[in-house]
Structures are given as structure tokens and as C-alpha cells.
Short mmCIF file of C-alpha atoms in Angstrom, two decimals:
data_model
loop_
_atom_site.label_atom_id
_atom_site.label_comp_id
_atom_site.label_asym_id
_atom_site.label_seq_id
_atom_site.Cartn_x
_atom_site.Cartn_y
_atom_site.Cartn_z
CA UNK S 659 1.32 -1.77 15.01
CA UNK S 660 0.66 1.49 13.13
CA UNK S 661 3.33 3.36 15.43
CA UNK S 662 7.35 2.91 15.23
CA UNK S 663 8.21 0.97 18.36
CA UNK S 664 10.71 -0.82 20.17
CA UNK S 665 10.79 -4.86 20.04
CA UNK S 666 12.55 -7.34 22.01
CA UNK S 667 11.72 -11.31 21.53
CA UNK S 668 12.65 -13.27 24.92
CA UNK S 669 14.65 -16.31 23.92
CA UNK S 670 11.86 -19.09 24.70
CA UNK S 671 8.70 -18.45 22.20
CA UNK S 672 4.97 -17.30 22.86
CA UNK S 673 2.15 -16.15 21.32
CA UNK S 674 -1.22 -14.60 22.42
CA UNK S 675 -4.33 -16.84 22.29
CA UNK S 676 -5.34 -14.35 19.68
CA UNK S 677 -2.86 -12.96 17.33
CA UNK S 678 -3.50 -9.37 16.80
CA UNK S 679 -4.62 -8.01 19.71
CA UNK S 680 -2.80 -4.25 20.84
CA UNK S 681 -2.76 -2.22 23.95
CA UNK S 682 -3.36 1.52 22.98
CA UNK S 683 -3.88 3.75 25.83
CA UNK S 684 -2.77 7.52 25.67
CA UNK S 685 0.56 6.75 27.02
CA UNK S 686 1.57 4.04 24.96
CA UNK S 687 0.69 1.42 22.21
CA UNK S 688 1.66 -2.05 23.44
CA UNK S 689 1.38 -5.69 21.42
CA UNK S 690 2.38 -8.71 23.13
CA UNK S 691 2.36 -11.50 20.40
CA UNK S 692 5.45 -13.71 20.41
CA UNK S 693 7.28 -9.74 20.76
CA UNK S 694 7.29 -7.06 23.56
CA UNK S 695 6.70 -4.23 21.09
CA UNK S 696 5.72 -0.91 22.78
CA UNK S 697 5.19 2.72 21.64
CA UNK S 698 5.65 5.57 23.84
CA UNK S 699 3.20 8.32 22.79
CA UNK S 700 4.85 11.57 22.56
CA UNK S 701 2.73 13.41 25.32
CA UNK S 702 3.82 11.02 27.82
CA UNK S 703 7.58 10.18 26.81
CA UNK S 704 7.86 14.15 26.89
CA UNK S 705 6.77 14.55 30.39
CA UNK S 706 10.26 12.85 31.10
CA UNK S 707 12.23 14.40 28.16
CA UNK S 708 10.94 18.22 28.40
CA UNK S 709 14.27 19.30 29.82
CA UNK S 710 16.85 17.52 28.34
CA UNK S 711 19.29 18.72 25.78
CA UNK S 712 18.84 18.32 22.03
CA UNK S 713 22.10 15.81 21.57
CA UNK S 714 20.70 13.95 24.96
CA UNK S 715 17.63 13.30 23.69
CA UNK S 716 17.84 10.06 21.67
CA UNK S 717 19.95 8.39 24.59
CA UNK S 718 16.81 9.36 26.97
CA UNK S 719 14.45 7.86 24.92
CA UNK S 720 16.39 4.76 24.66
CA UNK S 721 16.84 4.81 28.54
CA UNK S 722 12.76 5.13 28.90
CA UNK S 723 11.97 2.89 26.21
CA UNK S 724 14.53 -0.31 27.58
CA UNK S 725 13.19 0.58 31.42
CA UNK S 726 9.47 0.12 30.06
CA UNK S 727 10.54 -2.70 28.24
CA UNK S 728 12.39 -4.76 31.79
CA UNK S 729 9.01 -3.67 33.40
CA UNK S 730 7.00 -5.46 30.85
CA UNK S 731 9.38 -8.65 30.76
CA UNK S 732 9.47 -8.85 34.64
CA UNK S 733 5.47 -8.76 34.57
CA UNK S 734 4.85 -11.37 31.48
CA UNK S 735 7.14 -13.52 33.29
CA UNK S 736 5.39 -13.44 36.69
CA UNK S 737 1.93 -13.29 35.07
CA UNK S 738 2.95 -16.25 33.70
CA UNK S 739 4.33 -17.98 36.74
CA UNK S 740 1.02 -16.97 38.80
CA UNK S 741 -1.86 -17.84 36.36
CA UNK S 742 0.16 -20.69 34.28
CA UNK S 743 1.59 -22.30 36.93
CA UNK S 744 4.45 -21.95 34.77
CA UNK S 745 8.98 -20.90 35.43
CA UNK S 746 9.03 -20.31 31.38
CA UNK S 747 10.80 -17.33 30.45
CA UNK S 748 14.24 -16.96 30.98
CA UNK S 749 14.73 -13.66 31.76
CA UNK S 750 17.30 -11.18 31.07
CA UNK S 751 18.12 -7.56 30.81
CA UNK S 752 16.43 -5.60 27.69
CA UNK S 753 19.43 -3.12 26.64
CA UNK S 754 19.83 -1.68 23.21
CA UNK S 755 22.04 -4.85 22.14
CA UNK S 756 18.86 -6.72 21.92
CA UNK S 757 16.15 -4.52 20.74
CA UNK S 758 14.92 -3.44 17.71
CA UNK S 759 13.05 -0.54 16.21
CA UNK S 760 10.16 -1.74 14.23
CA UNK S 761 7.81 0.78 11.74
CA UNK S 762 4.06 -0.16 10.73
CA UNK S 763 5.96 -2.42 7.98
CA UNK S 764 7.65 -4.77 10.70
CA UNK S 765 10.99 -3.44 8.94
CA UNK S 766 14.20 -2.32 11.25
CA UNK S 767 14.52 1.55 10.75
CA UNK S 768 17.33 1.49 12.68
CA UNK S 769 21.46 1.33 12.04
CA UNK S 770 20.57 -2.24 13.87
CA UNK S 771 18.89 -4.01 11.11
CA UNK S 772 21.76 -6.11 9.81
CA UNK S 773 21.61 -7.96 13.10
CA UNK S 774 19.84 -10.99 13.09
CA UNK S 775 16.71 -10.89 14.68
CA UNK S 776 15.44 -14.34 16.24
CA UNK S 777 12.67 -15.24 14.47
CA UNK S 778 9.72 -16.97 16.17
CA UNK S 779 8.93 -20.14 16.10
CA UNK S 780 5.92 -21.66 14.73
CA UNK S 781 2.67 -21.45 16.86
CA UNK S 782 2.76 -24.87 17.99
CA UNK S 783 6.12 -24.64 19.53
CA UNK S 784 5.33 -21.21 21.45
CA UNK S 785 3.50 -21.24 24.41
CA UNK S 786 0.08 -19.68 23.90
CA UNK S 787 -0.70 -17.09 26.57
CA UNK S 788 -4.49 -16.13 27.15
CA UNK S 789 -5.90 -13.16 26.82
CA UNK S 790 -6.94 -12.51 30.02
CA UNK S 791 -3.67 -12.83 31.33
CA UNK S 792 -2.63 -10.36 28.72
CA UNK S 793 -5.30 -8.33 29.50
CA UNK S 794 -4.39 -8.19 33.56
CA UNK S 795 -0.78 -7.31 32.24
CA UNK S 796 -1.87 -4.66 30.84
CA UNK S 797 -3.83 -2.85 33.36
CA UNK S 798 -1.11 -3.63 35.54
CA UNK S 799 1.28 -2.47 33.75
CA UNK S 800 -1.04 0.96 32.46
CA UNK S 801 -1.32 1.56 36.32
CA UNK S 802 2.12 1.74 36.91
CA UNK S 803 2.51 4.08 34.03
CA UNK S 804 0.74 6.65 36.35
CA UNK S 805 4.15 7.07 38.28
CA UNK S 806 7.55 6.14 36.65
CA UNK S 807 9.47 5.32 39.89
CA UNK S 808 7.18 2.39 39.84
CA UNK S 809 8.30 1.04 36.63
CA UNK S 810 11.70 2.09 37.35
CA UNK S 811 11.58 0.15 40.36
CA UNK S 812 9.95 -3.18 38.64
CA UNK S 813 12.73 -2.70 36.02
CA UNK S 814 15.45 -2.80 38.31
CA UNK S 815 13.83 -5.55 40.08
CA UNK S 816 14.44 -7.27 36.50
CA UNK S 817 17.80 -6.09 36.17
CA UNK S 818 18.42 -7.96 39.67
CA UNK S 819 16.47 -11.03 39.03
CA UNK S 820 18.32 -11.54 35.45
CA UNK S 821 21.51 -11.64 37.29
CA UNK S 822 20.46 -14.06 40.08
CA UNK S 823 19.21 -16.18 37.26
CA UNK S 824 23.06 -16.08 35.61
CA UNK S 825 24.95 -16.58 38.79
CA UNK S 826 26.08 -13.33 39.28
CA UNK S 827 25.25 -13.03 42.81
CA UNK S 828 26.67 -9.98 44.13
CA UNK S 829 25.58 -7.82 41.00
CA UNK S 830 22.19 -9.39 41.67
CA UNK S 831 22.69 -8.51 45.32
CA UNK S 832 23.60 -4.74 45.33
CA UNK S 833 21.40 -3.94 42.67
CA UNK S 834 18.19 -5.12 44.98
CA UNK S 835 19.70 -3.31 48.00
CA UNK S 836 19.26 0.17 45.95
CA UNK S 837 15.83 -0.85 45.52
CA UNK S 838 15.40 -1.83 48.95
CA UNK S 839 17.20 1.22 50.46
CA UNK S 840 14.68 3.25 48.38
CA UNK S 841 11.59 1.71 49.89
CA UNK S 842 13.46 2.27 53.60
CA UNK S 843 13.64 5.71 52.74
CA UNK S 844 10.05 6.20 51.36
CA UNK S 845 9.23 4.55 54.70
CA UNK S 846 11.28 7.10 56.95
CA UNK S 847 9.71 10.14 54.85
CA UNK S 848 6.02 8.92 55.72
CA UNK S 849 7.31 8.11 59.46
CA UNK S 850 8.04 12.12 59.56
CA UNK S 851 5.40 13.14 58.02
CA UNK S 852 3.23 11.21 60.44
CA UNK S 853 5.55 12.26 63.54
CA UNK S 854 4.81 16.15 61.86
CA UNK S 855 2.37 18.25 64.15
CA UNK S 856 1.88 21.75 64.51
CA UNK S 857 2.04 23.15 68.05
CA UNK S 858 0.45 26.43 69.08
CA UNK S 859 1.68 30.02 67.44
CA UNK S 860 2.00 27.48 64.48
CA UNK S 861 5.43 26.24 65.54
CA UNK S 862 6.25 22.54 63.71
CA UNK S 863 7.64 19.82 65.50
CA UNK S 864 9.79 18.73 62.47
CA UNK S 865 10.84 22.29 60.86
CA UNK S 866 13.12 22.32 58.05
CA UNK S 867 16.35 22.58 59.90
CA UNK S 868 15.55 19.60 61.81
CA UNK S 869 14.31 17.33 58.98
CA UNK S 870 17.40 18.68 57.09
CA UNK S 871 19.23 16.87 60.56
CA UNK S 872 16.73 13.95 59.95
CA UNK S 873 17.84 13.10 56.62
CA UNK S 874 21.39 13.60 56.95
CA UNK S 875 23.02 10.11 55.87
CA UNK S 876 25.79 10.66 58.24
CA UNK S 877 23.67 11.43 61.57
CA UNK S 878 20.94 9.25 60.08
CA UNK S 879 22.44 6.38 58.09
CA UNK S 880 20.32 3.18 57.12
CA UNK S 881 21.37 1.62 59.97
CA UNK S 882 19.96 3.81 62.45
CA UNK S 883 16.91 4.29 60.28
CA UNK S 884 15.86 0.76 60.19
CA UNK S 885 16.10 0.47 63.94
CA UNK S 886 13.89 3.88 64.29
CA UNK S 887 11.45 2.33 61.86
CA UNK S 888 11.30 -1.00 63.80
CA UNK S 889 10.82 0.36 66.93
CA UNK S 890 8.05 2.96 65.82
CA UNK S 891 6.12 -0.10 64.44
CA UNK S 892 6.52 1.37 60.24
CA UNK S 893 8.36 -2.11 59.86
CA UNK S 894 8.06 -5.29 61.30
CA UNK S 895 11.11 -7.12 63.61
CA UNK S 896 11.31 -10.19 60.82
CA UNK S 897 11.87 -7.25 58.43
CA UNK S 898 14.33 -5.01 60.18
CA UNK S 899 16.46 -8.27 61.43
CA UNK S 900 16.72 -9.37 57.07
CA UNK S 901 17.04 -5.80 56.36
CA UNK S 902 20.44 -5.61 58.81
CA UNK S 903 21.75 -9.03 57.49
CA UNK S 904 21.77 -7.74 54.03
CA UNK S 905 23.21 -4.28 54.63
CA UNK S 906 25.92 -5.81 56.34
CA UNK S 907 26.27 -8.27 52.86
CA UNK S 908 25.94 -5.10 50.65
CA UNK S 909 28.71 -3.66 52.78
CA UNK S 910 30.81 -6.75 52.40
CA UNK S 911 30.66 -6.53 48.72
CA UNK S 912 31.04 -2.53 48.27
CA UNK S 913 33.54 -1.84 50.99
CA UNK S 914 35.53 -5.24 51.23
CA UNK S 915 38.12 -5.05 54.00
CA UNK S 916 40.61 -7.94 52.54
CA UNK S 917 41.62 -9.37 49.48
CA UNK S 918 40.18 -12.41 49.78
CA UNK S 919 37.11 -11.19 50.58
CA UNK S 920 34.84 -12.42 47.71
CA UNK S 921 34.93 -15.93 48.86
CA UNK S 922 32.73 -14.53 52.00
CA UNK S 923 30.95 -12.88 49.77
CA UNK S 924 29.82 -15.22 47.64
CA UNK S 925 29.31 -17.83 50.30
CA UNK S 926 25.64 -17.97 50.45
CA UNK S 927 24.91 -15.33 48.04
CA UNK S 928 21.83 -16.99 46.47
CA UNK S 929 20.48 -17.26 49.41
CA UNK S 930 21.07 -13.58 50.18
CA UNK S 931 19.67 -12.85 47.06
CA UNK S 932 16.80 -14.64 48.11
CA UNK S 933 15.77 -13.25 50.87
CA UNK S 934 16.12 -9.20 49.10
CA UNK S 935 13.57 -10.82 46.79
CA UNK S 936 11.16 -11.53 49.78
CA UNK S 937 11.49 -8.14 51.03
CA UNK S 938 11.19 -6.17 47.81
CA UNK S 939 7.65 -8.11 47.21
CA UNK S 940 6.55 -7.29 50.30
CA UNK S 941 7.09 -3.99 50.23
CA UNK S 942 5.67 -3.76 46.21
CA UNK S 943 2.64 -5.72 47.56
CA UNK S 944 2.04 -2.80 50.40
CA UNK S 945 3.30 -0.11 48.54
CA UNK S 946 2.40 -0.68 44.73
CA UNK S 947 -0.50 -3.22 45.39
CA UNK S 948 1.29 -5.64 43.04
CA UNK S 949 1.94 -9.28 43.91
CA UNK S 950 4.59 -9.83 41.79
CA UNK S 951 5.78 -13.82 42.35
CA UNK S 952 9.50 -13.91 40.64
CA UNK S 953 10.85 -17.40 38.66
CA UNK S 954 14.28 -17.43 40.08
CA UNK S 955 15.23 -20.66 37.99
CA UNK S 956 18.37 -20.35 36.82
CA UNK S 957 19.14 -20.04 33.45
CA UNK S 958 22.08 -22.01 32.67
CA UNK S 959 23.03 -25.70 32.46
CA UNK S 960 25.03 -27.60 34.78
CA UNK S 961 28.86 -27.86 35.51
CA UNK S 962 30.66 -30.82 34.75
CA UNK S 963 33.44 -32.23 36.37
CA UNK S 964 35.67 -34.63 35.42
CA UNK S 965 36.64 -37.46 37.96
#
């Protein structure tokens, strides 16, 4: 790649079908070739960087950089799972721990470098991914590029799924109810917009003291949303009855009312888990027109016990 970039090799190899072959669009300059390596051009990483203070800056960047990055992982590893037929990758979180800034030489520029960076393994242990699966990655993911709280979303989605895949259920858990609280309130903003006419002497129905009263959390909390949503057909029942199980098992795990509380929280929590899956790819499919199928194999061994 002829740009510095950031690189993160997932634990279980690949390769493209053709070795080489880059993504350079004018947002960003991406390789997928036994690395995610992506460059952020500096037109577009400065749309999100424009007003923030000279010592903040090189946190941002990293902040942008690792939330491209869990996008990217979250879509190989579905890509694969669709077109391959294939749970390969076992996913986890991209931070900064396990990145690596690369220049046009391949060589760390950064403080980083005396970690050990996994090195691939040869081609025929790697799984060789075509190129027109990397090709629909890409437009996928250059798509989603057009609005970052789309590949905010898909990175948190990661975040989620790469604790479900380690056990840690109620991490998992709470991290896909901010996700799906943010679709419930992108649907209650569209439901007022849609409720929004203007009568005559161009009075509103929803002025701005009401819809201030309208999104108050404490007059309006999810609760009461969902069941306004439901009943003005913007969700369906099956969907307002999962959403209202797993508020109540967010609210379990945030608020707990007893010390012993995690054993009822962790009681069925994959299965909880689960089901926020099915409703955040449902609501990327109608909101994002993404099908986004999720490999939620675990990834660690078994437990022994002794007898």
C-alpha cells in the first residue's frame, strides 16, 4: 500500500484469490490480503476531526481508524459465512493492543513495533477468499462510509458479537441494547415526523414544545415508546414483545436489585444475546439494506471437569 495505514491480522489465516489487489476510493485505501490494512484519506478522516483539539487529535484518529477496522472484521466475517458457507474467523475486538501502523515499506512506524506481529501463514494453510466476495465487501463497506453512524453501528455490533463469542454474556448483552435503543429511537423520530402536519394559519401539530415533551426520557421512556410504536404499526408485535423481554434483561444487569442477582442474569444470557442479534439484523436489513448473517460460534474450548 503506498499510504501509512492501520493493520490488524485476525488470528485464523486468509488470503485473497489474488494477492495484490487494493481498495482506493476517495475516502480510504483498503487491502484485504491475509491483513485488514486501511487508510483513511485526509479529506474524509477530517470531516470527523475538524473540531477537535490539537492534543485530542491522535486519540480521534485512533478511535476512527479501530471503529473502521470492527466494521471491516464484522463484514469479512459474515461475507464469509454467507458466500463460503463458512463460521471461520474468530472474531474479536480491534483496539490499539492489536494493531499496527504499517508505511509503503510494510515496516511499524509506530512506538508498537517491538511487539510481535503474527505472521501469516503460508498460502496453503490460509483460506483463500475470492475476489468477488472481496469485491461485494467493499462496496458494502464504501456505502456505509457515506454515513458514519452506520459503521459505528456495525462496529459495535462487533464489539457485541466478540463478547458473545467469549462468554461474556451480559457485556455482550448491554452493548447490543445501546444499539438497539438507537434504532427504537430512529424509529420514534420518523413516527413524528410522519404524525407532523400543518393545520391552517400554519399552526404544527407537533411544535417544538411538544416534541421537546415527546422526547423527554422521563415522560417518554423506552418503555412507553415501544408500545406507541407497536400500536401505530412502525414495529411489529413479535418485535415489541423481544424488545420488552430484553429491556427488562438490560435492566436486570444495569440496575440489579440484590446481591445475588447475576445468577438471574446470566441464566439464559446466550439466549438473550441471541435474540438482540435477531433484532439488530432486522432492523440493519430495513434500515441499512445490509443482510448481515453473524457466526456466533464460540471461540473457546471446552471445560473439563474432573469426576
Amino acid at each position: 500500500m503506498k499510504y501509512d495505514a492501520i493493520s490488524f491480522v485476525p488470528e485464523r489465516p486468509f488470503r485473497a484469490e489474488t494477492s495484490g489487489i487494493e481498495f482506493d476510493t476517495d475516502r480510504y485505501c483498503l487491502s484485504l490480503d491475509g491483513a485488514i490494512t486501511l487508510h483513511l484519506k485526509t479529506s474524509y478522516l477530517n470531516q470527523f476531526l475538524s473540531d477537535t483539539a490539537p492534543e485530542q487529535r491522535q486519540i480521534r484518529k485512533w478511535y476512527f481508524y479501530t471503529t473502521h477496522l470492527n466494521c471491516l472484521y464484522l463484514l469479512l466475517d459474515s461475507f464469509v459465512l454467507r458466500d463460503l458457507q463458512l463460521s471461520y474467523f474468530n472474531l474479536e475486538e480491534i483496539t490499539t493492543q492489536n494493531t499496527n501502523v504499517v508505511s509503503e515499506n510494510g515496516m511499524s512506524t509506530f512506538p508498537r513495533s517491538h511487539i510481535h506481529v503474527p505472521q501469516i501463514s503460508p498460502p496453503q494453510q490460509s483460506l483463500p477468499v475470492p475476489n468477488s466476495l472481496l469485491d461485494l465487501l467493499n462496496q458494502a463497506f464504501n456505502d456505509l462510509t457515506l454515513e458514519f453512524e452506520r459503521i459505528h453501528v456495525l462496529s459495535e455490533l462487533a464489539k457485541s458479537l466478540a463478547a458473545y463469542k467469549s462468554a461474556d454474556f451480559t457485556t455482550s448483552l448491554v452493548l447490543a441494547w445501546f444499539l438497539l435503543e438507537r434504532f427504537i429511537e430512529a424509529r420514534w423520530t420518523h413516527y413524528l415526523e410522519t404524525e407532523n402536519r400543518e393545520f391552517e394559519h400554519g399552526q404544527k401539530r407537533i411544535n417544538a414544545d411538544r416534541r421537546k415533551t415527546l422526547n423527554d426520557h422521563r415522560s417518554y421512556p423506552v418503555s412507553a415508546k415501544l408500545q406507541i410504536l407497536e400500536l401505530a404499526g412502525k414495529i411489529s408485535f413479535k418485535q415489541f414483545f423481544d424488545l420488552d423481554i430484553l429491556r427488562d434483561k438490560r435492566n436486570e444487569i444495569v440496575h440489579p436489585k440484590r446481591r445475588d442477582n447475576s445468577s438471574s442474569v446470566t441464566q439464559g444470557g446466550s439466549e438473550n444475546c441471541g435474540l438482540a442479534f435477531e433484532l439488530l439484523q432486522q432492523f440493519i436489513e430495513a434500515e441499512f439494506d445490509l443482510q448481515i448473517p453473524l457466526n456466533k460460534g464460540y471461540s473457546f474450548l471446552g471445560v473439563f471437569e474432573r469426576q
